[in-house]
Coordinates of C-alpha atoms in Angstrom, one line a residue:
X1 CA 49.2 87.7 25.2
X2 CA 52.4 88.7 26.5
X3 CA 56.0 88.2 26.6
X4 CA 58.4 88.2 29.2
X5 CA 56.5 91.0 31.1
X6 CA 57.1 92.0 34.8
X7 CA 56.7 89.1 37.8
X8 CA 56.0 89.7 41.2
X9 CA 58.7 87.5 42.8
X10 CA 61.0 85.0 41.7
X11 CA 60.5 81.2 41.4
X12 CA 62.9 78.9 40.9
X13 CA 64.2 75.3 40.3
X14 CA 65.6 75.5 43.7
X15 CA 62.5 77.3 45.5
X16 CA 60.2 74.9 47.6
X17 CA 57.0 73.5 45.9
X18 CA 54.0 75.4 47.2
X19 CA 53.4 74.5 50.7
X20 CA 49.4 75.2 50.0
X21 CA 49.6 72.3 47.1
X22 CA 51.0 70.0 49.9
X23 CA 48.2 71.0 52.2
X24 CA 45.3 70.8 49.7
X25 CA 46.2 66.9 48.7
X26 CA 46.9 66.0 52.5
X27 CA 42.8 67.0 52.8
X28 CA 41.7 65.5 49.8
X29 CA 39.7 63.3 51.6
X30 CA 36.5 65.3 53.2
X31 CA 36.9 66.7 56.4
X32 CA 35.7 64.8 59.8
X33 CA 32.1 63.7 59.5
X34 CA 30.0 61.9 62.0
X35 CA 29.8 57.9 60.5
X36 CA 26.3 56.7 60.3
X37 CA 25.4 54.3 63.7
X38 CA 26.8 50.4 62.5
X39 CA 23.8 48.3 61.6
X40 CA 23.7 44.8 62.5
X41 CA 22.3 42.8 59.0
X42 CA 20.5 40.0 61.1
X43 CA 18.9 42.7 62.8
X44 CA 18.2 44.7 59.7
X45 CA 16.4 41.5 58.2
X46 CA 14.5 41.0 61.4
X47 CA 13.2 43.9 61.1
X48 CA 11.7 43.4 57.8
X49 CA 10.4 40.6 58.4
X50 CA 9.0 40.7 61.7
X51 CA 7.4 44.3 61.7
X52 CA 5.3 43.4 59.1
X53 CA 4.2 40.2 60.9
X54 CA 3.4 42.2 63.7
X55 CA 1.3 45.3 61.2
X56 CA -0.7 42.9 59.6
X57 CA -1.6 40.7 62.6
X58 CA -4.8 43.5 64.0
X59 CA -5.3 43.4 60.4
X60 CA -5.9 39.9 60.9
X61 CA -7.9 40.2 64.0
X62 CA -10.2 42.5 62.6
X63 CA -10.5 39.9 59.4
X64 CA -11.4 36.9 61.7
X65 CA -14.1 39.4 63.7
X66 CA -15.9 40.2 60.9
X67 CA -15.8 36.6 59.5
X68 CA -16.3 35.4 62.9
X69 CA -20.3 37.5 62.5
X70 CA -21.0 36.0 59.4
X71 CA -20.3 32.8 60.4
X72 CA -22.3 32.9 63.5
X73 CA -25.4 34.5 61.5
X74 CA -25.6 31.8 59.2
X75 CA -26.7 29.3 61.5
X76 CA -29.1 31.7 63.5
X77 CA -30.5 33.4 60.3
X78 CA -31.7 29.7 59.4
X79 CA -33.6 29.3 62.5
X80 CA -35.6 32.1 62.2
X81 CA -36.4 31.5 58.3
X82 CA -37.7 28.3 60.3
X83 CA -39.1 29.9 62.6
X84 CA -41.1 32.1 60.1
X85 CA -42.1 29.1 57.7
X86 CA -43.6 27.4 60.7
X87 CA -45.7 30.4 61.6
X88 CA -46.6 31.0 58.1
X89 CA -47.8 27.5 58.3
X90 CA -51.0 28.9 60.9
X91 CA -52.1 31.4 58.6
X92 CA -55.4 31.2 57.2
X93 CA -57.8 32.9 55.0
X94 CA -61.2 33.4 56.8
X95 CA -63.9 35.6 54.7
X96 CA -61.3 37.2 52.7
X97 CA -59.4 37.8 55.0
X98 CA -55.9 36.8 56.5
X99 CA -56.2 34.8 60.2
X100 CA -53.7 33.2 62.4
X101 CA -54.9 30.2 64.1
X102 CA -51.3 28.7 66.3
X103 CA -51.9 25.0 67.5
X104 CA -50.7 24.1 70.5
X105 CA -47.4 22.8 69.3
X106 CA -46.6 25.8 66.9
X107 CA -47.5 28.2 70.2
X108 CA -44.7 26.0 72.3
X109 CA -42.2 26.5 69.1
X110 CA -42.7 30.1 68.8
X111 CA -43.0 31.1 72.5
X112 CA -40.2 33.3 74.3
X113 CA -37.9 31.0 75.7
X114 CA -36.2 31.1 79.0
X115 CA -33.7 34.4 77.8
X116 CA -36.5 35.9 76.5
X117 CA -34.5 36.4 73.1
X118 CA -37.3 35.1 70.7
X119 CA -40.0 37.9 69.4
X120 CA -42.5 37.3 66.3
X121 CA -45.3 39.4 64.8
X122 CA -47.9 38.9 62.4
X123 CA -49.8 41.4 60.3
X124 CA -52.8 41.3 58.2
X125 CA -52.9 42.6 54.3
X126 CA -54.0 46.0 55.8
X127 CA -51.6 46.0 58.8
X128 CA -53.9 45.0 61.1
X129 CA -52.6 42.8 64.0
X130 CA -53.0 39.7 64.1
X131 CA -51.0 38.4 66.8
X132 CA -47.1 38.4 68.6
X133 CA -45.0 41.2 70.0
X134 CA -46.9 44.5 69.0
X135 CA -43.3 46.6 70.5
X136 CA -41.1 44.7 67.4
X137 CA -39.8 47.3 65.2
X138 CA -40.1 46.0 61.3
X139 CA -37.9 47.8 58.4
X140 CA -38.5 51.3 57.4
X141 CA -38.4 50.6 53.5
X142 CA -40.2 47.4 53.4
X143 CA -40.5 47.6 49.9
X144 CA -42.9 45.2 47.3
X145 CA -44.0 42.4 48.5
X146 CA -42.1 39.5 47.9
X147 CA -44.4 36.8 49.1
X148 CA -42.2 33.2 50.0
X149 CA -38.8 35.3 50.0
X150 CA -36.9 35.7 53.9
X151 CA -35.7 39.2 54.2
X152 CA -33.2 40.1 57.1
X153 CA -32.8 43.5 58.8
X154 CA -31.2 44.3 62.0
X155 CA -32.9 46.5 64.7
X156 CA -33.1 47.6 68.5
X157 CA -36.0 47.4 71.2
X158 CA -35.9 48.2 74.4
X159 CA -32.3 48.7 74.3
X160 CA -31.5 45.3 72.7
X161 CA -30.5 44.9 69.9
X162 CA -32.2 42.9 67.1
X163 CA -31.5 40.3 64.3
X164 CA -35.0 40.7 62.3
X165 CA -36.3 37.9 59.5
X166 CA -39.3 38.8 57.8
X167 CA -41.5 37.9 54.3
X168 CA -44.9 38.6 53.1
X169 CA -47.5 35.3 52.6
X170 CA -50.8 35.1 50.5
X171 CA -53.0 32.5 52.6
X172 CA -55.6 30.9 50.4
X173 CA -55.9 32.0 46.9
X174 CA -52.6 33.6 45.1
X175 CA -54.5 36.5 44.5
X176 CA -55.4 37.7 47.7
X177 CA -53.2 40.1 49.6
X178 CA -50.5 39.0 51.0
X179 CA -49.8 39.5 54.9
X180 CA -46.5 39.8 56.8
X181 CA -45.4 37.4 59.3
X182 CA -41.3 38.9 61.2
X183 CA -39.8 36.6 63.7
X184 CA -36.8 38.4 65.8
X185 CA -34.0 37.5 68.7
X186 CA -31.3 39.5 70.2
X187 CA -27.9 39.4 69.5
X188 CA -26.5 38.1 72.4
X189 CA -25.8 34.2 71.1
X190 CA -24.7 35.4 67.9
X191 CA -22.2 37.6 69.7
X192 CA -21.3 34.8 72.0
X193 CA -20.5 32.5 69.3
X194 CA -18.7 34.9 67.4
X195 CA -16.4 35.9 70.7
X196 CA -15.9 32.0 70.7
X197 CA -14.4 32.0 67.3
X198 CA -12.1 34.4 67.9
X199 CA -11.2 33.1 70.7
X200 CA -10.4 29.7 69.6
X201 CA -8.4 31.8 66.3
X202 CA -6.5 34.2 68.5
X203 CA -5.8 32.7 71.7
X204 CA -3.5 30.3 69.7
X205 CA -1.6 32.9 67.7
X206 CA -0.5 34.5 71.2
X207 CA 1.2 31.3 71.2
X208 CA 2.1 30.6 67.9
X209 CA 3.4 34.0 67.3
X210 CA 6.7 33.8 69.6
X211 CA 7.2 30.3 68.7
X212 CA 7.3 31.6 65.0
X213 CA 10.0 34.9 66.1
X214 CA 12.0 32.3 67.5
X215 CA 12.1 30.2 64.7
X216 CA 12.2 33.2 62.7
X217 CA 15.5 34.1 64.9
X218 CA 17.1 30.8 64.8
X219 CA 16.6 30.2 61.3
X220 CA 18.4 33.5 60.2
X221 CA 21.0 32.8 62.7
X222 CA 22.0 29.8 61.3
X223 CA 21.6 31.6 57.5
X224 CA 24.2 34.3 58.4
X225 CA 26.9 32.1 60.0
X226 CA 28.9 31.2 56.5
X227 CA 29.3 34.9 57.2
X228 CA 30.8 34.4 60.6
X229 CA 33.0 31.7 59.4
X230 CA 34.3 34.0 56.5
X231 CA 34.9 36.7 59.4
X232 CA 37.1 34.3 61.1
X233 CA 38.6 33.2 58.0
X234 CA 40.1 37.0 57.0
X235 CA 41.0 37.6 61.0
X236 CA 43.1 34.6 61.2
X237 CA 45.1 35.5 57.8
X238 CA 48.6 37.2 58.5
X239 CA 48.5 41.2 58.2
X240 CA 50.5 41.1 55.1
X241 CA 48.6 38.5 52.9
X242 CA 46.4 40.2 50.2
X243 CA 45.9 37.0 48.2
X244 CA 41.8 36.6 46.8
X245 CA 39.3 34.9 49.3
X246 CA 38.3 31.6 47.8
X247 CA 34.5 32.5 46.5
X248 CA 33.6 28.5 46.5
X249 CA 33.5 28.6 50.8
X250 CA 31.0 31.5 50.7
X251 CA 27.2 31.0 49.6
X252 CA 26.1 32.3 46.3
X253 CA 24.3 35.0 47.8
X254 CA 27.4 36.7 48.7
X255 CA 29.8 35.6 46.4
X256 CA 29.2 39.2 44.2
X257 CA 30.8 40.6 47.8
X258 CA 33.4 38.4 47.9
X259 CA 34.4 39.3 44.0
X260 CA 33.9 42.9 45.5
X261 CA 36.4 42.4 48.2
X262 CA 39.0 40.5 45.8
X263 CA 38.9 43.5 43.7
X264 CA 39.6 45.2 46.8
X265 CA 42.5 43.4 47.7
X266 CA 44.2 43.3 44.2
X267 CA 44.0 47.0 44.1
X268 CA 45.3 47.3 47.8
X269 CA 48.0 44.5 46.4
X270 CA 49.2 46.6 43.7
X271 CA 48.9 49.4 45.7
X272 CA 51.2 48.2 48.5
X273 CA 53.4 46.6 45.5
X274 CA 53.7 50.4 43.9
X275 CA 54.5 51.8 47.5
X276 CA 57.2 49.6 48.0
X277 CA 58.6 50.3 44.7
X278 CA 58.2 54.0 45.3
X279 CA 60.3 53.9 48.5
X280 CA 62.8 52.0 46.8
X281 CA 63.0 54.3 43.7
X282 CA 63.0 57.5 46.6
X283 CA 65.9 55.8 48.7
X284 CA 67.8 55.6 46.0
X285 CA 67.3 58.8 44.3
X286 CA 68.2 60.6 48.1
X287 CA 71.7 59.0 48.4
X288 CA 72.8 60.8 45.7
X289 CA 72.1 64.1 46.7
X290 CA 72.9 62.8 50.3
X291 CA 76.1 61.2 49.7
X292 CA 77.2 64.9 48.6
X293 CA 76.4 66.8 51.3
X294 CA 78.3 64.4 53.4
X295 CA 81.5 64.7 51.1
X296 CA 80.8 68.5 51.1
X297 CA 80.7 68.7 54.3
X298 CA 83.6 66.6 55.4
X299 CA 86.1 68.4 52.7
X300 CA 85.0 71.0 54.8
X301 CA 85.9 70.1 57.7
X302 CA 89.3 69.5 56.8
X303 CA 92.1 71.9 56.6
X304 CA 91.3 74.1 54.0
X305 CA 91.5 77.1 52.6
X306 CA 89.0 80.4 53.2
X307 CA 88.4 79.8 49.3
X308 CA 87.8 76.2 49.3
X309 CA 85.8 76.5 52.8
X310 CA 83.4 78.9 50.5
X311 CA 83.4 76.5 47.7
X312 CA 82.6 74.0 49.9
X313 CA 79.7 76.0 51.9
X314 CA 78.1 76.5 48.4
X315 CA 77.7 73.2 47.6
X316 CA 76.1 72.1 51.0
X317 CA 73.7 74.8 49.9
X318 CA 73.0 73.8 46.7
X319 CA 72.8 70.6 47.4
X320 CA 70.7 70.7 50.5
X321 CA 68.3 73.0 47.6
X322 CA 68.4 70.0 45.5
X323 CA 67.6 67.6 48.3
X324 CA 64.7 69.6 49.3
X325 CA 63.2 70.2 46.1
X326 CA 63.3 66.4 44.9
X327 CA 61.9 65.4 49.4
X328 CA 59.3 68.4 48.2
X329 CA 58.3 66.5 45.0
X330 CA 58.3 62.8 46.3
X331 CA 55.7 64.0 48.8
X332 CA 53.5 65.6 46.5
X333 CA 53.7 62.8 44.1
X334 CA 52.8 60.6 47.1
X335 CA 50.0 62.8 47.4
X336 CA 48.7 63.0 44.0
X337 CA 48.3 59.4 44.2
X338 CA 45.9 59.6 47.2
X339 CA 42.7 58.2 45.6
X340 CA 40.0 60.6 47.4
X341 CA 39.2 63.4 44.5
X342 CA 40.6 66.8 45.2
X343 CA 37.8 69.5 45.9
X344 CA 37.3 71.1 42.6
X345 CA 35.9 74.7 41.8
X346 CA 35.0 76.8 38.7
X347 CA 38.4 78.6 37.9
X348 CA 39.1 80.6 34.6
X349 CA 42.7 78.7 33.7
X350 CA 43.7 82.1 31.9
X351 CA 44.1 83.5 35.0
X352 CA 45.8 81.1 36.5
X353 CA 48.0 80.3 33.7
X354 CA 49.1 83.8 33.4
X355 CA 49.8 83.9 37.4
X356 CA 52.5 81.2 37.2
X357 CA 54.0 81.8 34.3
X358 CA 54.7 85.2 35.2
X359 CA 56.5 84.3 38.2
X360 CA 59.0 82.2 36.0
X361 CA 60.0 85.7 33.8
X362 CA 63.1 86.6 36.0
X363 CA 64.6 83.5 35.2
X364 CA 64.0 83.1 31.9
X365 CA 65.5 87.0 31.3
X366 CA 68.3 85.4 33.6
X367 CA 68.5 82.9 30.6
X368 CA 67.9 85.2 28.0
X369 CA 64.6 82.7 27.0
X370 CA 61.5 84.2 25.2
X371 CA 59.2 83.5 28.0
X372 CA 55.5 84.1 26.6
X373 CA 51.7 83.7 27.5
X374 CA 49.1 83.2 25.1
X375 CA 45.5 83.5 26.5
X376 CA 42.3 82.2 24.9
X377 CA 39.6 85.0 23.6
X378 CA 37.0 84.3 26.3
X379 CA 37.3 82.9 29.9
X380 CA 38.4 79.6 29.6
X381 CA 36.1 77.6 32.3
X382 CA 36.7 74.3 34.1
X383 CA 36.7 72.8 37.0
X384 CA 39.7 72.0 39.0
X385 CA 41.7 72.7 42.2
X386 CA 43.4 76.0 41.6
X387 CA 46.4 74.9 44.0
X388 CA 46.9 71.8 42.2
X389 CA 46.7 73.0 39.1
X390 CA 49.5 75.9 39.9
X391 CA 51.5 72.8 40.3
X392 CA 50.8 71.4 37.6
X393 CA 51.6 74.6 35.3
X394 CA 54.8 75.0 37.5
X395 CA 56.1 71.6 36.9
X396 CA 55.4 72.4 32.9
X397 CA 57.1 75.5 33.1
X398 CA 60.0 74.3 34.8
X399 CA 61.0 71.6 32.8
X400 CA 60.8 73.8 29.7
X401 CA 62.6 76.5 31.1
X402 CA 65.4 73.4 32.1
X403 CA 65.4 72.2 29.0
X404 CA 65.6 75.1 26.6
X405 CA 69.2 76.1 25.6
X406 CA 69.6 79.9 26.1
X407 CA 68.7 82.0 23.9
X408 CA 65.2 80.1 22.5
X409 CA 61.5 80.2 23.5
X410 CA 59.0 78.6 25.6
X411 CA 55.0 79.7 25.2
X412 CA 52.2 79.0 27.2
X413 CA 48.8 78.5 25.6
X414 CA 45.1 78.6 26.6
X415 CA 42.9 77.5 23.8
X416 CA 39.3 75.9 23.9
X417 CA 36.5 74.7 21.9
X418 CA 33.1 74.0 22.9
X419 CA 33.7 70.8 25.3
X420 CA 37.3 71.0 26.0
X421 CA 40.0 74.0 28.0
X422 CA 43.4 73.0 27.1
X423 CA 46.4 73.7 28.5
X424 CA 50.0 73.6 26.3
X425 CA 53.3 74.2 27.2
X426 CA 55.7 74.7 24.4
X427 CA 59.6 75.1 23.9
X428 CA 62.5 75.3 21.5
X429 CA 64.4 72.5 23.1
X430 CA 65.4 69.1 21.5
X431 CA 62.5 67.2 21.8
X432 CA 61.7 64.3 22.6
X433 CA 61.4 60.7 20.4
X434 CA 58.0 59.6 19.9
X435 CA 59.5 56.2 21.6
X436 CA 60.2 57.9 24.7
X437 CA 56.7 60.2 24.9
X438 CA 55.2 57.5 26.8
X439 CA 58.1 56.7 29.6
X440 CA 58.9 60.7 30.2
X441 CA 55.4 60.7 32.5
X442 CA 56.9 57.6 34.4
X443 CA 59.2 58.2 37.7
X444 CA 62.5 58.9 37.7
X445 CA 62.9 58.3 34.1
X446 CA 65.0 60.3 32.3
X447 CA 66.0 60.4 28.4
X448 CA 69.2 58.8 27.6
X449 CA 71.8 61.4 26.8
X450 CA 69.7 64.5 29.5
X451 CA 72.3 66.6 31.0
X452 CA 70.3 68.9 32.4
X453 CA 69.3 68.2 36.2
X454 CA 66.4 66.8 37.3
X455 CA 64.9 64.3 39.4
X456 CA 61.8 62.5 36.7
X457 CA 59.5 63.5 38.7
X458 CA 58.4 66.3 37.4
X459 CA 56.3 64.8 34.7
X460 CA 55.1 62.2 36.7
X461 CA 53.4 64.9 39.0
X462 CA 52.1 66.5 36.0
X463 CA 50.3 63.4 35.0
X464 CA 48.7 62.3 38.6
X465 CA 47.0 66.1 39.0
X466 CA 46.1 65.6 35.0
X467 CA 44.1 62.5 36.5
X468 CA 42.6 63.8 39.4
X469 CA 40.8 66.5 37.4
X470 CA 40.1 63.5 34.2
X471 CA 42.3 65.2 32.4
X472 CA 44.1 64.0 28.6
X473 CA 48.1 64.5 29.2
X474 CA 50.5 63.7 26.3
X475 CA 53.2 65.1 23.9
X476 CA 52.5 65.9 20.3
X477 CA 54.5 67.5 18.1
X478 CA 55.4 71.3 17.1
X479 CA 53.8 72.6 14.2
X480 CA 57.4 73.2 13.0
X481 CA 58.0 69.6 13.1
X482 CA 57.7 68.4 9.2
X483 CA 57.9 64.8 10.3
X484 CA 56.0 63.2 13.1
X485 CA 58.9 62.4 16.0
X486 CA 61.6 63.5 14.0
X487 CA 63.4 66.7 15.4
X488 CA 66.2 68.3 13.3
X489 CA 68.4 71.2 14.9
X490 CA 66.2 74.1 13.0
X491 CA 62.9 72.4 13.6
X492 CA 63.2 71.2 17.3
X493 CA 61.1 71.2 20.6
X494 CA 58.3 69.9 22.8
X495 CA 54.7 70.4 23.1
X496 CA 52.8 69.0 26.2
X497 CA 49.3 69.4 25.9
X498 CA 46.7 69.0 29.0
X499 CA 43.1 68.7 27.7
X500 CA 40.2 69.7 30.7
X501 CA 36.5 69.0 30.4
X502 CA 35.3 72.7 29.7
X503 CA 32.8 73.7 32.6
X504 CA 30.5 75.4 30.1
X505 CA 29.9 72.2 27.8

């Protein structure tokens, strides 16, 4: 805590606004960034759609092979369970034992035919041969024997490969030892007929499949044109019309977009609305000052005296100061307003609060005013633009200063809890009615009966920085105020309190 003690330059009413604050809101927005490539949303849904298509159809493929095979066993798996039951039909049982005996007819059945693909062998209870193609490999693990049951294996001889059907038979009596008949044929028809399924599956898709892009194509096309015709609709609308797109023209699926953009365009209107208003309000707040210089400066021009010429010099001066100070403000106000966030850093606002109001101390001893800092016990932690938030404490500290009679006080406090840094600014001056707490933050306003000089905006800056951090801004009253909004000549003056999100909650 301290009062009044030594600053390391001057600062006053008159001096510029910090040229650094004026630079930190022009590049509130980020800097230049390279914008993602532009993505085209027919194309985007295209590609959803259609590179799937395309993943899944060898998945296909390789589905319709392998159901291709087992269609094209079935049919040849039943032949040979025929061909087996016809040769189990010439088995006999001769002095115990098992004997084959093929008539005519059952030899011309089971022969090799023209391919050579057909194979059978038949083998007696003790494996001894009994007739057929000794070279026919049979099943490694042939297992119990399951007499009147059709086993399938697959195999190889000879380099071909081998679709095997085989089952045990017990000629005669059903106890006697059973004897195993196997009929095979090669692959090759099976694989034919399975290469002609796929055929007649795939060759059409190679067909079918472009067709269907096409359609695919056309049938987005045509689903994206209310967009095109809603494009049109905001191209052909003057450049000064803001008012809401009628949602009923645009489908349902984009109607939360259109709501988007009518959200859009009433904030842009009121946005536009506010600008115009603000360069009203700044036009005519510089003719004032303006209109002085001119009448300073033509007074002298004229024929006057070495004293009045002074006089008259002075004035251009201070009025040129005034006229800077109040271009200086406007700008920054305009800034403030910018709705990109400002780039915000830890800071400890003791610090900074005790920077800036030391550089007010040589006016206030110039005024005779009780200037004082009082700093909170530990580092009070936020987050916030420290250029901005000079301005902020400036713009605080000036108006107090202004509005202090000589003579009184004005204290600057840091105080914090465990989720909020706050900020206060307070003064001996006259106060202000609760009924006008709320306007003082507006532009340009100005309590009835002020005859201190001032522009309004100094508050009105206060309160845009306040809400680019999400900062609380507002006036309460002294603690030597005995009623709420009631200021008598002994118990007098202004509190403005800024409440910051602490950065160690």
């Amino acid at each position: 805590m301290w009062r009044n003690p030594p600053a390391k330059g001057p600062r006053g009413p008159g001096t510029p606004l910090n040229q650094e604050a004026l630079a930190a809101l022009r590049a509130g927005a980020k800097g230049p960034s390279l914008a993602p490539p532009q993505r085209s949303l027919l194309g985007e849904i295209l590609d959803w759609m259609l590179a799937p298509l395309f993943l899944l159809w060898p998945m296909s493929v390789a589905i319709t092979y392998v159901v291709a095979q087992h269609i094209a066993n079935v049919p040849y798996d039943q032949g040979l369970a025929h061909d087996l039951r016809l040769l189990a039909s010439q088995v006999r049982l001769e002095d115990g034992r098992a004997a084959l005996h093929l008539s005519d007819s059952a030899r011309q059945a089971l022969r090799t035919d023209e391919t050579g693909n057909i194979s059978w062998l038949a083998l007696g209870a003790n494996g001894e041969y009994l007739g057929g193609d000794r070279a026919l490999p049979l099943p490694d693990e042939l297992g119990t024997p399951q007499p009147g049951k059709v086993l399938y294996a697959d195999g190889a001889v000879r380099g071909f490969s081998l679709r095997l059907a085989y089952t045990w038979i017990a000629p005669g009596t059903a106890d006697a030892r059973p004897a195993l008949l196997a009929v095979a044929e090669t692959r090759e028809k099976r694989t034919q007929l399975a290469n002609d399924i796929i055929k007649g599956v795939i060759i059409p898709q190679f067909a079918v499949l472009p067709i269907a892009v096409l359609l695919v194509w056309f049938g987005l096309s045509r689903g994206v044109a209310p967009l095109s015709a809603l494009q049109q609709r905001l191209r052909a609308r003057r450049p000064g019309d803001l008012s809401p797109i009628d949602a009923r023209a645009a489908p349902t699926e984009i109607a939360p977009l259109v709501g988007a953009m009518n959200e859009l365009l009433d904030r842009l209107s009121a946005n536009v609305a506010a600008q115009r208003r603000f360069v009203a309000d700044a036009a005519h707040q510089l003719k004032t000052p303006l209109a002085g210089l001119r009448t300073q400066a033509e007074l002298a021009l004229l024929d006057a005296s070495p004293d009045e010429m002074q006089s008259s010099l002075r004035q251009l001066v201070t009025g040129s100061e005034r006229a800077t100070r109040l271009v200086n403000q406007l700008l920054l106000l305009a800034r403030a307003e910018h709705p990109d966030p400002a780039g915000l850093a830890v800071c400890d606002l003791n610090t900074l609060a005790s920077q800036q109001a030391a550089l007010w101390v040589p006016q206030a001893l110039a005024r005779r005013i009780d200037l004082g800092f009082e700093e909170a016990p530990r580092p009070a932690l936020m987050h916030g633009n420290p250029v901005l938030l000079a301005e902020l404490l400036n713009n605080l500290i000036d108006n107090a200063l202004r509005y202090t009679p000589d003579g009184g006080r004005v204290t600057v406090r840091v105080t914090q809890d465990d989720t909020r840094v706050r900020l206060e600014i307070e003064d001996s001056g006259p106060g202000i009615p609760v009924s006008e707490r709320e306007r003082v933050f507006d532009r340009f306003y100005r309590v009835l009966g002020t005859r201190t000089d001032g522009s309004g905006l100094g508050l009105a800056i206060v309160r845009e920085i306040a809400q680019k951090h999400g900062a609380e801004v507002g006036i309460v009253d002294t603690p030597g105020v005995a009623t709420p909004g009631v200021a008598t000549p002994d118990r007098s003056g202004t509190l403005v309190r800024v409440a910051f999100a602490s950065a160690s909650s």
